[in-house]
Amino acid sequence: MTIVTDRTAKLRHHAALFDDTASRLGLDLQEAAIRGALKFEEISDAVLRCTGCSEPKTCAHWLKEEGAVVAAPQYCRNTKLLKRLQGADQAQRSER
């Protein structure tokens, strides 16, 4: 039972890191999913990629830093997805 709990805790932790990283970049993952810019499978894949990161403590520290950011840290395994979402977010704002 401990293994399942440990895995669940790890998934939750990395789901939070991914969501917080997106938020720090000005992205709302829920809104992106609602408007179709982000598929459910992509969220799952992103969280799994995040669990393979070697820098979760560094990421957590980065998330606490003050100031604006325009990109995820170099070590982020979800940089490509986050950049795509930033582009989709900018395109939607331009349409308004």
PDB file of C-alpha atoms in Angstrom:
ATOM      1  CA  MET A   1       0.000   0.000   0.000  1.00  0.00           C
ATOM      2  CA  THR A   2       2.919   2.348   0.695  1.00  0.00           C
ATOM      3  CA  ILE A   3       4.187   2.079  -2.885  1.00  0.00           C
ATOM      4  CA  VAL A   4       0.814   3.182  -4.273  1.00  0.00           C
ATOM      5  CA  THR A   5       0.645   6.053  -1.791  1.00  0.00           C
ATOM      6  CA  ASP A   6       4.208   7.127  -2.658  1.00  0.00           C
ATOM      7  CA  ARG A   7       3.432   7.045  -6.386  1.00  0.00           C
ATOM      8  CA  THR A   8       0.201   8.957  -5.874  1.00  0.00           C
ATOM      9  CA  ALA A   9       1.989  11.576  -3.785  1.00  0.00           C
ATOM     10  CA  LYS A  10       4.686  11.917  -6.457  1.00  0.00           C
ATOM     11  CA  LEU A  11       2.093  12.324  -9.216  1.00  0.00           C
ATOM     12  CA  ARG A  12       0.219  14.945  -7.205  1.00  0.00           C
ATOM     13  CA  HIS A  13       3.433  16.813  -6.439  1.00  0.00           C
ATOM     14  CA  HIS A  14       4.479  16.919 -10.086  1.00  0.00           C
ATOM     15  CA  ALA A  15       0.957  17.788 -11.238  1.00  0.00           C
ATOM     16  CA  ALA A  16       1.171  20.786  -8.916  1.00  0.00           C
ATOM     17  CA  LEU A  17       4.633  21.721 -10.220  1.00  0.00           C
ATOM     18  CA  PHE A  18       3.365  21.589 -13.810  1.00  0.00           C
ATOM     19  CA  ASP A  19       0.241  23.601 -13.020  1.00  0.00           C
ATOM     20  CA  ASP A  20       2.205  26.163 -10.995  1.00  0.00           C
ATOM     21  CA  THR A  21       4.777  26.502 -13.784  1.00  0.00           C
ATOM     22  CA  ALA A  22       2.000  27.148 -16.288  1.00  0.00           C
ATOM     23  CA  SER A  23       0.440  29.700 -13.925  1.00  0.00           C
ATOM     24  CA  ARG A  24       3.791  31.431 -13.446  1.00  0.00           C
ATOM     25  CA  LEU A  25       3.917  31.771 -17.241  1.00  0.00           C
ATOM     26  CA  GLY A  26       0.452  33.317 -17.246  1.00  0.00           C
ATOM     27  CA  LEU A  27      -1.270  30.184 -18.519  1.00  0.00           C
ATOM     28  CA  ASP A  28      -4.496  28.689 -17.208  1.00  0.00           C
ATOM     29  CA  LEU A  29      -4.410  24.973 -17.974  1.00  0.00           C
ATOM     30  CA  GLN A  30      -8.104  24.517 -17.228  1.00  0.00           C
ATOM     31  CA  GLU A  31      -9.042  27.297 -19.629  1.00  0.00           C
ATOM     32  CA  ALA A  32      -6.678  25.897 -22.266  1.00  0.00           C
ATOM     33  CA  ALA A  33      -8.365  22.504 -21.948  1.00  0.00           C
ATOM     34  CA  ILE A  34     -11.858  24.013 -22.161  1.00  0.00           C
ATOM     35  CA  ARG A  35     -11.068  25.915 -25.339  1.00  0.00           C
ATOM     36  CA  GLY A  36      -9.431  22.828 -26.880  1.00  0.00           C
ATOM     37  CA  ALA A  37      -5.833  24.051 -26.913  1.00  0.00           C
ATOM     38  CA  LEU A  38      -4.809  21.308 -24.472  1.00  0.00           C
ATOM     39  CA  LYS A  39      -5.994  17.701 -24.549  1.00  0.00           C
ATOM     40  CA  PHE A  40      -6.469  15.640 -21.404  1.00  0.00           C
ATOM     41  CA  GLU A  41      -3.846  13.176 -22.617  1.00  0.00           C
ATOM     42  CA  GLU A  42      -1.360  16.029 -22.967  1.00  0.00           C
ATOM     43  CA  ILE A  43      -1.884  16.941 -19.317  1.00  0.00           C
ATOM     44  CA  SER A  44      -1.291  13.347 -18.248  1.00  0.00           C
ATOM     45  CA  ASP A  45       1.790  13.098 -20.449  1.00  0.00           C
ATOM     46  CA  ALA A  46       3.123  16.398 -19.099  1.00  0.00           C
ATOM     47  CA  VAL A  47       2.752  15.238 -15.499  1.00  0.00           C
ATOM     48  CA  LEU A  48       4.508  11.963 -16.320  1.00  0.00           C
ATOM     49  CA  ARG A  49       7.337  13.866 -18.060  1.00  0.00           C
ATOM     50  CA  CYS A  50       7.612  16.047 -14.978  1.00  0.00           C
ATOM     51  CA  THR A  51       7.991  12.999 -12.710  1.00  0.00           C
ATOM     52  CA  GLY A  52      11.142  12.129 -14.667  1.00  0.00           C
ATOM     53  CA  CYS A  53      12.743  15.500 -13.968  1.00  0.00           C
ATOM     54  CA  SER A  54      15.967  15.584 -12.000  1.00  0.00           C
ATOM     55  CA  GLU A  55      15.334  19.130 -10.715  1.00  0.00           C
ATOM     56  CA  PRO A  56      11.997  19.168  -8.808  1.00  0.00           C
ATOM     57  CA  LYS A  57      13.509  20.957  -5.792  1.00  0.00           C
ATOM     58  CA  THR A  58      15.061  23.591  -8.048  1.00  0.00           C
ATOM     59  CA  CYS A  59      11.715  23.970  -9.805  1.00  0.00           C
ATOM     60  CA  ALA A  60       9.865  24.428  -6.507  1.00  0.00           C
ATOM     61  CA  HIS A  61      12.373  27.133  -5.555  1.00  0.00           C
ATOM     62  CA  TRP A  62      11.984  28.817  -8.976  1.00  0.00           C
ATOM     63  CA  LEU A  63       8.217  28.851  -8.527  1.00  0.00           C
ATOM     64  CA  LYS A  64       8.598  30.807  -5.276  1.00  0.00           C
ATOM     65  CA  GLU A  65      10.782  33.508  -6.826  1.00  0.00           C
ATOM     66  CA  GLU A  66       9.336  36.940  -7.453  1.00  0.00           C
ATOM     67  CA  GLY A  67       9.165  38.671 -10.802  1.00  0.00           C
ATOM     68  CA  ALA A  68       7.842  38.061 -14.257  1.00  0.00           C
ATOM     69  CA  VAL A  69       9.029  35.177 -16.394  1.00  0.00           C
ATOM     70  CA  VAL A  70       8.530  34.466 -20.081  1.00  0.00           C
ATOM     71  CA  ALA A  71       9.733  30.872 -20.281  1.00  0.00           C
ATOM     72  CA  ALA A  72      10.057  27.757 -18.192  1.00  0.00           C
ATOM     73  CA  PRO A  73      13.517  26.935 -16.832  1.00  0.00           C
ATOM     74  CA  GLN A  74      15.941  25.210 -19.216  1.00  0.00           C
ATOM     75  CA  TYR A  75      15.650  21.908 -17.388  1.00  0.00           C
ATOM     76  CA  CYS A  76      11.839  21.779 -17.711  1.00  0.00           C
ATOM     77  CA  ARG A  77      10.747  18.683 -19.599  1.00  0.00           C
ATOM     78  CA  ASN A  78       7.534  20.432 -20.675  1.00  0.00           C
ATOM     79  CA  THR A  79       9.061  23.499 -22.298  1.00  0.00           C
ATOM     80  CA  LYS A  80       7.832  22.592 -25.782  1.00  0.00           C
ATOM     81  CA  LEU A  81       4.238  22.128 -24.617  1.00  0.00           C
ATOM     82  CA  LEU A  82       4.290  25.290 -22.524  1.00  0.00           C
ATOM     83  CA  LYS A  83       5.662  27.332 -25.430  1.00  0.00           C
ATOM     84  CA  ARG A  84       2.910  25.973 -27.677  1.00  0.00           C
ATOM     85  CA  LEU A  85       0.281  26.924 -25.115  1.00  0.00           C
ATOM     86  CA  GLN A  86       1.773  30.396 -24.782  1.00  0.00           C
ATOM     87  CA  GLY A  87       1.471  30.812 -28.547  1.00  0.00           C
ATOM     88  CA  ALA A  88      -2.129  29.580 -28.530  1.00  0.00           C
ATOM     89  CA  ASP A  89      -2.910  31.921 -25.627  1.00  0.00           C
ATOM     90  CA  GLN A  90      -1.402  34.892 -27.481  1.00  0.00           C
ATOM     91  CA  ALA A  91      -3.324  34.017 -30.634  1.00  0.00           C
ATOM     92  CA  GLN A  92      -6.597  33.894 -28.718  1.00  0.00           C
ATOM     93  CA  ARG A  93      -5.910  37.277 -27.135  1.00  0.00           C
ATOM     94  CA  SER A  94      -5.232  38.735 -30.583  1.00  0.00           C
ATOM     95  CA  GLU A  95      -8.633  37.548 -31.795  1.00  0.00           C
ATOM     96  CA  ARG A  96     -10.458  39.456 -29.072  1.00  0.00           C
TER      97      ARG A  96
END
